[in-house]
mmCIF file of C-alpha atoms in Angstrom:
data_model
loop_
_atom_site.group_PDB
_atom_site.id
_atom_site.type_symbol
_atom_site.label_atom_id
_atom_site.label_comp_id
_atom_site.label_asym_id
_atom_site.label_seq_id
_atom_site.Cartn_x
_atom_site.Cartn_y
_atom_site.Cartn_z
ATOM 1 C CA MET A 249 96.248 184.585 17.200
ATOM 2 C CA LYS A 250 97.952 182.917 20.170
ATOM 3 C CA THR A 251 96.042 185.142 22.589
ATOM 4 C CA GLN A 252 92.777 184.472 20.769
ATOM 5 C CA LYS A 253 93.300 180.713 21.063
ATOM 6 C CA LEU A 254 94.092 181.147 24.751
ATOM 7 C CA VAL A 255 90.884 183.104 25.300
ATOM 8 C CA GLU A 256 88.995 180.315 23.500
ATOM 9 C CA HIS A 257 90.657 177.841 25.859
ATOM 10 C CA PHE A 258 89.493 179.820 28.884
ATOM 11 C CA PHE A 259 86.070 180.187 27.317
ATOM 12 C CA ARG A 260 85.728 176.397 27.310
ATOM 13 C CA HIS A 261 87.276 175.928 30.734
ATOM 14 C CA GLU A 262 85.918 178.865 32.670
ATOM 15 C CA TYR A 263 82.641 179.834 31.000
ATOM 16 C CA GLY A 264 80.449 177.327 32.798
ATOM 17 C CA ARG A 265 82.116 177.863 36.140
ATOM 18 C CA LEU A 266 81.756 181.648 35.897
ATOM 19 C CA VAL A 267 78.103 181.409 34.866
ATOM 20 C CA SER A 268 77.380 178.914 37.644
ATOM 21 C CA THR A 269 79.114 180.883 40.387
ATOM 22 C CA LEU A 270 77.466 184.193 39.497
ATOM 23 C CA SER A 271 74.068 182.561 38.975
ATOM 24 C CA CYS A 272 74.248 180.901 42.372
ATOM 25 C CA ARG A 273 74.934 184.287 43.928
ATOM 26 C CA VAL A 274 72.359 186.451 42.148
ATOM 27 C CA GLY A 275 69.683 183.850 41.390
ATOM 28 C CA PHE A 276 69.009 181.546 38.456
ATOM 29 C CA ALA A 277 66.306 183.861 37.124
ATOM 30 C CA ARG A 278 69.118 186.141 35.933
ATOM 31 C CA ALA A 279 70.969 183.462 33.954
ATOM 32 C CA VAL A 280 70.712 185.444 30.706
ATOM 33 C CA ASP A 281 72.204 188.569 32.328
ATOM 34 C CA VAL A 282 74.971 186.423 33.788
ATOM 35 C CA GLU A 283 75.752 184.854 30.406
ATOM 36 C CA ASP A 284 75.942 188.296 28.794
ATOM 37 C CA ALA A 285 78.310 189.506 31.518
ATOM 38 C CA VAL A 286 80.594 186.491 31.108
ATOM 39 C CA GLN A 287 80.656 186.757 27.311
ATOM 40 C CA ALA A 288 81.512 190.470 27.563
ATOM 41 C CA ALA A 289 84.356 189.591 29.945
ATOM 42 C CA LEU A 290 85.777 187.151 27.410
ATOM 43 C CA MET A 291 85.629 189.792 24.684
ATOM 44 C CA SER A 292 87.441 192.217 27.031
ATOM 45 C CA ALA A 293 90.081 189.570 27.665
ATOM 46 C CA LEU A 294 90.714 189.203 23.955
ATOM 47 C CA GLU A 295 91.257 192.959 23.638
ATOM 48 C CA CYS A 296 93.231 193.543 26.841
ATOM 49 C CA TRP A 297 95.417 190.440 26.847
ATOM 50 C CA THR A 298 96.467 191.055 23.246
ATOM 51 C CA VAL A 299 97.852 194.460 24.255
ATOM 52 C CA ASP A 300 98.925 193.990 27.869
ATOM 53 C CA GLY A 301 99.721 190.293 27.981
ATOM 54 C CA LEU A 302 98.252 187.691 30.301
ATOM 55 C CA PRO A 303 97.348 188.644 33.874
ATOM 56 C CA ASP A 304 98.875 186.682 36.746
ATOM 57 C CA ASP A 305 95.606 184.855 37.401
ATOM 58 C CA PRO A 306 93.481 184.731 34.193
ATOM 59 C CA PRO A 307 90.453 182.953 35.754
ATOM 60 C CA ALA A 308 90.274 185.493 38.587
ATOM 61 C CA TRP A 309 90.663 188.341 36.067
ATOM 62 C CA LEU A 310 87.748 186.994 34.041
ATOM 63 C CA PHE A 311 85.635 186.603 37.159
ATOM 64 C CA ARG A 312 86.254 190.186 38.321
ATOM 65 C CA VAL A 313 85.410 191.647 34.910
ATOM 66 C CA ALA A 314 82.290 189.476 34.525
ATOM 67 C CA ASN A 315 81.300 190.368 38.077
ATOM 68 C CA ASN A 316 81.676 194.096 37.357
ATOM 69 C CA ASN A 317 79.747 193.738 34.090
ATOM 70 C CA LEU A 318 76.882 192.081 35.937
ATOM 71 C CA LEU A 319 76.904 194.726 38.651
ATOM 72 C CA GLY A 320 76.753 197.403 35.984
ATOM 73 C CA GLU A 321 73.784 195.691 34.353
ATOM 74 C CA LEU A 322 71.904 195.410 37.630
ATOM 75 C CA SER A 323 72.634 199.029 38.485
ATOM 76 C CA THR A 324 71.930 200.614 35.084
ATOM 77 C CA GLU A 325 70.518 204.098 35.573
ATOM 78 C CA SER A 326 67.367 203.430 33.578
ATOM 79 C CA ARG A 327 66.573 200.393 35.752
ATOM 80 C CA ARG A 328 68.120 201.566 39.036
ATOM 81 C CA LYS A 329 64.921 202.312 40.858
ATOM 82 C CA ARG A 330 63.216 199.009 40.043
ATOM 83 C CA ILE A 331 66.239 196.791 40.399
ATOM 84 C CA LEU A 332 67.608 198.289 43.601
ATOM 85 C CA LYS A 333 64.211 197.931 45.232
ATOM 86 C CA GLN A 334 63.332 194.473 43.983
ATOM 87 C CA HIS A 335 66.806 192.942 43.728
ATOM 88 C CA ALA A 336 68.861 194.687 46.398
ATOM 89 C CA THR A 337 70.167 191.337 47.611
ATOM 90 C CA GLU A 338 71.354 190.475 44.108
ATOM 91 C CA VAL A 339 73.388 193.675 43.826
ATOM 92 C CA ALA A 340 74.839 193.144 47.284
ATOM 93 C CA ALA A 341 75.827 189.589 46.429
ATOM 94 C CA VAL A 342 77.640 190.734 43.298
ATOM 95 C CA GLU A 343 79.401 193.584 45.107
ATOM 96 C CA GLU A 344 80.555 191.301 47.914
ATOM 97 C CA SER A 345 81.935 188.721 45.475
ATOM 98 C CA ALA A 346 84.018 191.130 43.375
ATOM 99 C CA ASN A 347 87.321 189.757 44.664
ATOM 100 C CA ASP A 348 86.099 186.398 45.883
ATOM 101 C CA PHE A 349 86.619 183.654 43.315
ATOM 102 C CA HIS A 350 87.657 180.201 44.489
ATOM 103 C CA SER A 351 88.050 177.357 42.002
ATOM 104 C CA GLY A 352 86.796 174.770 44.489
ATOM 105 C CA GLU A 353 83.611 176.714 45.105
ATOM 106 C CA ALA A 354 83.196 177.221 41.358
ATOM 107 C CA GLU A 355 83.338 173.467 40.814
ATOM 108 C CA ASP A 356 80.651 172.918 43.424
ATOM 109 C CA ASP A 357 78.532 175.680 41.863
ATOM 110 C CA LEU A 358 78.832 174.121 38.412
ATOM 111 C CA LEU A 359 77.695 170.721 39.637
ATOM 112 C CA ARG A 360 74.884 172.345 41.619
ATOM 113 C CA MET A 361 73.782 174.265 38.526
ATOM 114 C CA LEU A 362 73.683 171.025 36.535
ATOM 115 C CA PHE A 363 71.179 169.579 38.980
ATOM 116 C CA ILE A 364 69.121 172.777 38.903
ATOM 117 C CA CYS A 365 68.759 172.821 35.126
ATOM 118 C CA CYS A 366 67.855 169.105 35.090
ATOM 119 C CA ASP A 367 64.549 169.827 36.838
ATOM 120 C CA LYS A 368 61.941 167.320 35.642
ATOM 121 C CA ALA A 369 59.517 170.256 35.196
ATOM 122 C CA ILE A 370 61.698 171.265 32.231
ATOM 123 C CA PRO A 371 61.364 168.968 29.194
ATOM 124 C CA VAL A 372 64.432 166.728 28.932
ATOM 125 C CA PRO A 373 65.523 168.131 25.525
ATOM 126 C CA SER A 374 65.403 171.650 27.014
ATOM 127 C CA GLN A 375 67.371 170.525 30.082
ATOM 128 C CA ILE A 376 70.155 169.215 27.893
ATOM 129 C CA VAL A 377 70.246 172.253 25.598
ATOM 130 C CA PHE A 378 70.339 174.674 28.535
ATOM 131 C CA ALA A 379 73.136 172.741 30.230
ATOM 132 C CA LEU A 380 75.231 172.500 27.070
ATOM 133 C CA LYS A 381 74.743 176.171 26.206
ATOM 134 C CA THR A 382 74.922 177.791 29.632
ATOM 135 C CA LEU A 383 77.249 175.514 31.552
ATOM 136 C CA CYS A 384 79.421 173.914 28.872
ATOM 137 C CA GLY A 385 79.859 176.889 26.551
ATOM 138 C CA PHE A 386 78.537 175.192 23.395
ATOM 139 C CA ASP A 387 77.197 177.418 20.659
ATOM 140 C CA ILE A 388 73.838 176.807 18.990
ATOM 141 C CA ARG A 389 75.337 175.151 15.907
ATOM 142 C CA GLU A 390 77.396 172.717 17.982
ATOM 143 C CA ILE A 391 74.344 171.731 19.992
ATOM 144 C CA SER A 392 72.239 171.186 16.874
ATOM 145 C CA VAL A 393 74.897 168.908 15.371
ATOM 146 C CA ARG A 394 75.420 166.944 18.586
ATOM 147 C CA LEU A 395 71.672 166.466 19.193
ATOM 148 C CA PHE A 396 70.763 165.843 15.531
ATOM 149 C CA THR A 397 68.270 168.676 15.377
ATOM 150 C CA THR A 398 67.867 172.092 13.786
ATOM 151 C CA GLU A 399 69.217 175.333 15.202
ATOM 152 C CA ALA A 400 65.634 176.622 15.393
ATOM 153 C CA ASN A 401 64.699 173.712 17.658
ATOM 154 C CA VAL A 402 67.721 174.390 19.834
ATOM 155 C CA TYR A 403 66.613 178.012 20.299
ATOM 156 C CA LYS A 404 63.092 176.864 21.226
ATOM 157 C CA ARG A 405 64.365 174.347 23.777
ATOM 158 C CA LEU A 406 66.736 176.902 25.267
ATOM 159 C CA SER A 407 63.938 179.427 25.583
ATOM 160 C CA ARG A 408 61.688 176.935 27.425
ATOM 161 C CA ALA A 409 64.385 176.237 29.995
ATOM 162 C CA ARG A 410 65.154 179.902 30.524
ATOM 163 C CA VAL A 411 61.494 180.805 30.939
ATOM 164 C CA HIS A 412 61.066 178.077 33.548
ATOM 165 C CA LEU A 413 64.124 179.148 35.538
ATOM 166 C CA ARG A 414 63.149 182.815 35.319
ATOM 167 C CA THR A 415 59.586 182.246 36.514
ATOM 168 C CA THR A 416 60.218 179.615 39.176
ATOM 169 C CA GLN A 417 63.510 181.022 40.522
ATOM 170 C CA PRO A 418 64.658 177.662 41.922
ATOM 171 C CA ASP A 419 66.634 177.456 45.147
ATOM 172 C CA ASP A 420 69.299 174.759 45.047
ATOM 173 C CA THR A 421 69.545 174.674 48.830
ATOM 174 C CA ASN A 422 66.084 173.099 48.942
ATOM 175 C CA LEU A 423 66.922 170.133 46.695
ATOM 176 C CA LYS A 424 66.062 166.955 48.553
ATOM 177 C CA PRO A 425 68.015 163.697 48.148
ATOM 178 C CA GLU A 426 65.158 162.188 46.151
ATOM 179 C CA GLN A 427 65.173 165.187 43.789
ATOM 180 C CA ILE A 428 68.896 164.819 43.249
ATOM 181 C CA SER A 429 68.430 161.099 42.566
ATOM 182 C CA GLU A 430 65.713 161.650 39.973
ATOM 183 C CA ARG A 431 67.838 164.262 38.173
ATOM 184 C CA LEU A 432 70.992 162.180 38.232
ATOM 185 C CA PRO A 433 70.381 160.381 34.880
ATOM 186 C CA ALA A 434 69.997 163.710 33.067
ATOM 187 C CA VAL A 435 73.170 165.078 34.679
ATOM 188 C CA ARG A 436 75.103 161.990 33.575
ATOM 189 C CA HIS A 437 73.713 162.368 30.060
ATOM 190 C CA VAL A 438 74.933 165.971 29.859
ATOM 191 C CA LEU A 439 78.423 164.897 30.938
ATOM 192 C CA TYR A 440 78.322 162.095 28.364
ATOM 193 C CA LEU A 441 77.469 164.583 25.603
ATOM 194 C CA LEU A 442 80.171 166.961 26.790
ATOM 195 C CA PHE A 443 82.760 164.195 26.534
ATOM 196 C CA THR A 444 81.419 163.006 23.183
ATOM 197 C CA GLU A 445 81.785 166.488 21.696
ATOM 198 C CA GLY A 446 85.407 166.513 22.812
ATOM 199 C CA PHE A 447 86.144 163.021 21.459
ATOM 200 C CA LEU A 448 84.806 163.832 17.979
ATOM 201 C CA SER A 449 83.910 167.474 17.753
ATOM 202 C CA SER A 450 81.476 169.256 15.468
ATOM 203 C CA ASP A 451 83.870 172.245 15.501
ATOM 204 C CA PRO A 452 85.074 172.852 11.917
ATOM 205 C CA GLN A 453 88.623 173.611 13.078
ATOM 206 C CA LEU A 454 89.107 171.265 16.022
ATOM 207 C CA PRO A 455 88.078 167.650 15.375
ATOM 208 C CA LEU A 456 89.348 166.635 18.828
ATOM 209 C CA ARG A 457 88.923 168.877 21.872
ATOM 210 C CA ARG A 458 90.793 167.354 24.751
ATOM 211 C CA GLU A 459 89.807 170.127 27.164
ATOM 212 C CA LEU A 460 86.124 169.154 26.846
ATOM 213 C CA CYS A 461 86.970 165.532 27.609
ATOM 214 C CA GLU A 462 89.023 166.573 30.628
ATOM 215 C CA GLU A 463 86.215 168.818 31.862
ATOM 216 C CA ALA A 464 83.670 166.000 31.504
ATOM 217 C CA ILE A 465 85.930 163.631 33.451
ATOM 218 C CA ARG A 466 86.548 166.237 36.159
ATOM 219 C CA LEU A 467 82.823 166.818 36.630
ATOM 220 C CA ALA A 468 82.044 163.091 36.541
ATOM 221 C CA ARG A 469 84.670 162.478 39.237
ATOM 222 C CA LEU A 470 83.178 165.310 41.270
ATOM 223 C CA LEU A 471 79.764 163.727 40.791
ATOM 224 C CA SER A 472 81.099 160.350 41.888
ATOM 225 C CA SER A 473 82.519 161.883 45.077
ATOM 226 C CA HIS A 474 79.024 163.087 46.027
ATOM 227 C CA PRO A 475 77.109 160.595 48.216
ATOM 228 C CA VAL A 476 74.127 160.631 45.852
ATOM 229 C CA GLY A 477 76.149 160.738 42.634
ATOM 230 C CA LYS A 478 78.391 157.821 43.621
ATOM 231 C CA SER A 479 76.819 154.880 41.815
ATOM 232 C CA ALA A 480 77.565 151.987 39.490
ATOM 233 C CA GLU A 481 76.311 154.014 36.511
ATOM 234 C CA THR A 482 78.551 156.982 37.290
ATOM 235 C CA SER A 483 81.531 154.655 37.652
ATOM 236 C CA ALA A 484 80.696 153.006 34.314
ATOM 237 C CA LEU A 485 80.483 156.434 32.672
ATOM 238 C CA LEU A 486 83.927 157.299 34.043
ATOM 239 C CA ALA A 487 85.317 153.980 32.794
ATOM 240 C CA LEU A 488 83.961 154.744 29.329
ATOM 241 C CA MET A 489 85.505 158.223 29.384
ATOM 242 C CA TYR A 490 88.925 156.984 30.472
ATOM 243 C CA PHE A 491 89.020 154.203 27.866
ATOM 244 C CA HIS A 492 88.275 156.725 25.124
ATOM 245 C CA MET A 493 90.619 159.335 26.606
ATOM 246 C CA ALA A 494 93.442 156.788 26.485
ATOM 247 C CA ARG A 495 93.189 156.658 22.684
ATOM 248 C CA MET A 496 93.228 160.429 22.050
ATOM 249 C CA LYS A 497 96.943 160.706 21.198
ATOM 250 C CA GLY A 498 96.658 157.996 18.557
ATOM 251 C CA ARG A 499 93.649 159.447 16.755
ATOM 252 C CA GLN A 500 95.525 162.072 14.709
ATOM 253 C CA ASP A 501 98.657 161.993 12.602
ATOM 254 C CA GLU A 502 101.381 164.664 12.670
ATOM 255 C CA SER A 503 99.420 166.875 10.276
ATOM 256 C CA GLY A 504 96.333 166.774 12.493
ATOM 257 C CA ALA A 505 94.354 164.473 10.193
ATOM 258 C CA LEU A 506 92.008 162.017 11.893
ATOM 259 C CA LEU A 507 93.030 158.368 11.689
ATOM 260 C CA LEU A 508 90.831 155.319 11.222
ATOM 261 C CA LEU A 509 90.918 152.807 14.076
ATOM 262 C CA GLU A 510 92.946 150.343 12.003
ATOM 263 C CA GLU A 511 95.480 153.072 11.172
ATOM 264 C CA GLN A 512 96.213 154.108 14.746
ATOM 265 C CA ASP A 513 99.540 153.417 16.447
ATOM 266 C CA ARG A 514 98.395 151.643 19.592
ATOM 267 C CA SER A 515 101.714 152.280 21.311
ATOM 268 C CA LEU A 516 100.527 155.879 21.634
ATOM 269 C CA TRP A 517 97.487 154.836 23.636
ATOM 270 C CA ASP A 518 97.907 155.876 27.264
ATOM 271 C CA ALA A 519 98.380 152.800 29.466
ATOM 272 C CA ARG A 520 97.712 154.780 32.644
ATOM 273 C CA GLU A 521 94.376 156.041 31.335
ATOM 274 C CA ILE A 522 93.466 152.503 30.281
ATOM 275 C CA GLN A 523 94.200 151.303 33.813
ATOM 276 C CA ASN A 524 92.031 154.132 35.159
ATOM 277 C CA GLY A 525 89.281 152.831 32.902
ATOM 278 C CA PHE A 526 89.564 149.315 34.290
ATOM 279 C CA ASP A 527 89.665 150.627 37.852
ATOM 280 C CA TRP A 528 86.390 152.485 37.329
ATOM 281 C CA LEU A 529 84.935 149.510 35.438
ATOM 282 C CA GLY A 530 85.662 147.428 38.527
ATOM 283 C CA GLU A 531 83.886 150.033 40.657
ATOM 284 C CA SER A 532 80.881 149.862 38.341
ATOM 285 C CA SER A 533 80.404 146.128 38.985
ATOM 286 C CA SER A 534 79.151 146.715 42.519
ATOM 287 C CA GLY A 535 75.469 145.867 42.880
ATOM 288 C CA ASP A 536 73.178 144.467 40.214
ATOM 289 C CA LYS A 537 72.661 147.675 38.210
ATOM 290 C CA PHE A 538 73.548 147.438 34.519
ATOM 291 C CA SER A 539 73.245 150.502 32.274
ATOM 292 C CA ARG A 540 74.027 151.728 28.790
ATOM 293 C CA TYR A 541 77.298 153.110 30.174
ATOM 294 C CA HIS A 542 78.312 149.607 31.269
ATOM 295 C CA ALA A 543 77.717 148.302 27.749
ATOM 296 C CA GLU A 544 79.562 151.185 26.094
ATOM 297 C CA ALA A 545 82.441 150.877 28.543
ATOM 298 C CA GLY A 546 82.605 147.177 27.699
ATOM 299 C CA ILE A 547 82.924 148.023 24.003
ATOM 300 C CA ALA A 548 85.660 150.578 24.674
ATOM 301 C CA ALA A 549 87.462 148.081 26.926
ATOM 302 C CA GLU A 550 87.485 145.489 24.138
ATOM 303 C CA HIS A 551 89.325 147.933 21.882
ATOM 304 C CA CYS A 552 91.831 148.756 24.631
ATOM 305 C CA LEU A 553 92.459 145.063 25.391
ATOM 306 C CA THR A 554 93.403 144.032 21.862
ATOM 307 C CA SER A 555 96.910 144.462 20.470
ATOM 308 C CA SER A 556 95.757 145.116 16.905
ATOM 309 C CA PHE A 557 92.698 145.913 14.838
ATOM 310 C CA GLN A 558 92.791 142.419 13.324
ATOM 311 C CA ALA A 559 92.669 140.806 16.782
ATOM 312 C CA THR A 560 89.542 142.722 17.844
ATOM 313 C CA ARG A 561 86.787 140.450 19.193
ATOM 314 C CA TRP A 562 84.004 141.879 17.065
ATOM 315 C CA ASP A 563 81.577 139.175 18.177
ATOM 316 C CA ARG A 564 81.725 140.512 21.743
ATOM 317 C CA ILE A 565 81.386 144.094 20.533
ATOM 318 C CA ALA A 566 78.315 143.135 18.489
ATOM 319 C CA GLU A 567 76.826 141.507 21.605
ATOM 320 C CA CYS A 568 77.421 144.686 23.608
ATOM 321 C CA TYR A 569 75.645 146.767 20.974
ATOM 322 C CA ALA A 570 72.747 144.305 21.025
ATOM 323 C CA MET A 571 72.512 144.836 24.794
ATOM 324 C CA LEU A 572 72.643 148.580 24.261
ATOM 325 C CA GLU A 573 69.629 148.354 21.964
ATOM 326 C CA GLN A 574 67.705 146.671 24.788
ATOM 327 C CA PHE A 575 68.532 149.453 27.251
ATOM 328 C CA SER A 576 68.187 152.348 24.829
ATOM 329 C CA GLU A 577 66.517 151.864 21.469
ATOM 330 C CA SER A 578 68.665 154.454 19.754
ATOM 331 C CA PRO A 579 69.107 153.843 16.035
ATOM 332 C CA ILE A 580 72.761 154.787 16.523
ATOM 333 C CA HIS A 581 73.231 151.556 18.496
ATOM 334 C CA LYS A 582 71.716 149.511 15.668
ATOM 335 C CA LEU A 583 73.992 151.289 13.185
ATOM 336 C CA ASN A 584 77.053 150.514 15.292
ATOM 337 C CA ARG A 585 75.965 146.891 15.688
ATOM 338 C CA ALA A 586 75.790 146.627 11.908
ATOM 339 C CA VAL A 587 79.380 147.896 11.694
ATOM 340 C CA ALA A 588 80.543 145.375 14.309
ATOM 341 C CA VAL A 589 78.750 142.495 12.573
ATOM 342 C CA ALA A 590 80.296 143.557 9.250
ATOM 343 C CA GLU A 591 83.766 143.337 10.782
ATOM 344 C CA TRP A 592 82.892 139.997 12.383
ATOM 345 C CA LYS A 593 80.993 138.206 9.608
ATOM 346 C CA GLY A 594 81.303 140.445 6.561
ATOM 347 C CA PRO A 595 79.568 143.470 4.961
ATOM 348 C CA VAL A 596 76.564 141.517 3.654
ATOM 349 C CA ASP A 597 75.690 140.400 7.185
ATOM 350 C CA GLY A 598 76.184 143.956 8.402
ATOM 351 C CA LEU A 599 73.772 145.275 5.779
ATOM 352 C CA ALA A 600 71.267 142.576 6.761
ATOM 353 C CA ILE A 601 70.999 144.209 10.219
ATOM 354 C CA LEU A 602 69.760 147.384 8.522
ATOM 355 C CA GLU A 603 67.719 145.767 5.728
ATOM 356 C CA ASP A 604 64.239 146.317 7.193
ATOM 357 C CA PHE A 605 65.209 149.303 9.289
ATOM 358 C CA GLU A 606 63.682 152.712 8.571
ATOM 359 C CA PRO A 607 66.022 155.314 10.075
ATOM 360 C CA PRO A 608 64.428 158.442 11.538
ATOM 361 C CA THR A 609 64.738 161.633 9.514
ATOM 362 C CA TRP A 610 67.436 163.111 11.750
ATOM 363 C CA LEU A 611 69.660 160.058 11.248
ATOM 364 C CA CYS A 612 68.858 159.465 7.593
ATOM 365 C CA GLY A 613 70.179 162.923 6.737
ATOM 366 C CA SER A 614 73.334 162.673 8.834
ATOM 367 C CA TYR A 615 76.886 161.868 7.821
ATOM 368 C CA LEU A 616 76.986 158.953 10.302
ATOM 369 C CA TRP A 617 74.282 156.969 8.522
ATOM 370 C CA ALA A 618 75.568 157.875 5.064
ATOM 371 C CA THR A 619 79.175 156.952 5.903
ATOM 372 C CA VAL A 620 78.278 153.516 7.246
ATOM 373 C CA MET A 621 75.960 152.768 4.326
ATOM 374 C CA ALA A 622 78.583 153.915 1.831
ATOM 375 C CA ASP A 623 81.276 151.782 3.477
ATOM 376 C CA LEU A 624 79.214 148.596 3.800
ATOM 377 C CA ASN A 625 77.742 148.844 0.310
ATOM 378 C CA HIS A 626 81.158 149.496 -1.219
ATOM 379 C CA ARG A 627 82.635 146.478 0.539
ATOM 380 C CA ALA A 628 79.641 144.383 -0.539
ATOM 381 C CA GLY A 629 80.140 145.384 -4.185
ATOM 382 C CA ASN A 630 77.106 147.701 -4.452
ATOM 383 C CA LEU A 631 79.173 150.488 -5.963
ATOM 384 C CA GLN A 632 76.410 152.743 -7.283
ATOM 385 C CA ILE A 633 74.562 152.715 -3.965
ATOM 386 C CA ALA A 634 77.849 153.315 -2.174
ATOM 387 C CA GLN A 635 78.591 156.341 -4.353
ATOM 388 C CA ARG A 636 75.199 157.874 -3.589
ATOM 389 C CA PHE A 637 75.712 157.524 0.151
ATOM 390 C CA ARG A 638 79.286 158.759 -0.155
ATOM 391 C CA ASP A 639 78.051 162.004 -1.687
ATOM 392 C CA VAL A 640 75.577 162.516 1.170
ATOM 393 C CA ALA A 641 78.271 161.768 3.756
ATOM 394 C CA LEU A 642 80.643 164.351 2.304
ATOM 395 C CA GLU A 643 77.874 166.933 1.998
ATOM 396 C CA THR A 644 76.756 166.588 5.612
ATOM 397 C CA ALA A 645 80.148 166.103 7.305
ATOM 398 C CA PRO A 646 80.598 168.718 10.078
ATOM 399 C CA SER A 647 84.225 169.569 9.248
ATOM 400 C CA GLU A 648 86.974 169.177 6.664
ATOM 401 C CA LYS A 649 88.818 166.764 8.956
ATOM 402 C CA VAL A 650 85.787 164.484 9.064
ATOM 403 C CA LYS A 651 85.444 164.731 5.260
ATOM 404 C CA GLU A 652 89.050 163.624 4.904
ATOM 405 C CA LEU A 653 88.367 160.692 7.209
ATOM 406 C CA ILE A 654 85.308 159.666 5.158
ATOM 407 C CA LEU A 655 87.305 159.805 1.928
ATOM 408 C CA ARG A 656 90.034 157.642 3.437
ATOM 409 C CA ARG A 657 87.417 155.174 4.651
ATOM 410 C CA MET A 658 86.050 154.935 1.124
ATOM 411 C CA ARG A 659 89.517 154.312 -0.275
ATOM 412 C CA THR A 660 90.199 151.497 2.187
ATOM 413 C CA SER A 661 86.757 149.867 1.872
ATOM 414 C CA GLY A 662 87.709 147.853 -1.169
ATOM 415 C CA THR A 663 90.833 146.413 0.427
ATOM 416 C CA ARG A 664 89.268 145.026 3.594
#
């Protein structure tokens, strides 16, 4: 079991870097073959490491096995004639790289691959799905939960991206500065989703996945160090990530159960990470550019600035959510504003924000909408309505840990 968990850890950490490095060497048209080779390497690791123990350099071991798997695929006897004629350079690239894996290069490859898959010729939903699946190691179910869509839609979006990359065979060396600039928002959005999945995961066993948050921060810092990626928006995104990262240790009790914000021991919040957040927030103030990440970082900063839940300046948080709605008309922002107003003025005022609002189907059937409606209605004394929403929330919750959190929220609603 310990070895299996370790392989899962490397899957999350190394999967995207392995796929990116090999894809950069053999061509993006072979992304599916590369993914298969990497997945087979991870399965081999589970078998071999259980028996023989860990190798001295697990990432390099995984790379060599994935590399050999890919070489075997390209050189399969039944395809030898066609492949060796048409893709001789691919085979040579794989052979030459068998013992050549450098983490620094892998990081550059992963960032490069992000920009490749965020080609505006690929529909934005397909860009995001491809990046999350191929570079971040998400499975189809996780993507469907995070993007509020069906697994069938995820498969369709993934297929569109793969077809485009296979037929166009993009060359990252030809990306011009203006192309990088136009793809930058999509790259930031992928990193935002990667962090969000780590901060509250859809995984049924792991409600918090710190390694995903760390990976998102690492890539965002790498992006910020790039001349084109260094911008006020990227700095604001990093500030947001660090503010949330600072609270990770306080979000679970000793049993692993998720804690409500008002239940958290704020002495466990990481002061150094909070300072990192403010440093990046200061960086984000350069220029006159204001983005959704600035507003969200402002909300997270408010929580980090206050000594207790009771001292939270909910009026300022509600204002930030109102600004968010102007920049991005996501119904999630309206839902969060209703929560902030309820804490500021009371549950009836919070419900008034949503009174004439018709949520889209994907939100109406989610645990987020149902949980908020159950909480606000219960606190407002609408107990039958609250019970109906409570049932939906529990039915649609992505994990047992989230169900436990919803139940505890319902129990505390009447006392607030």
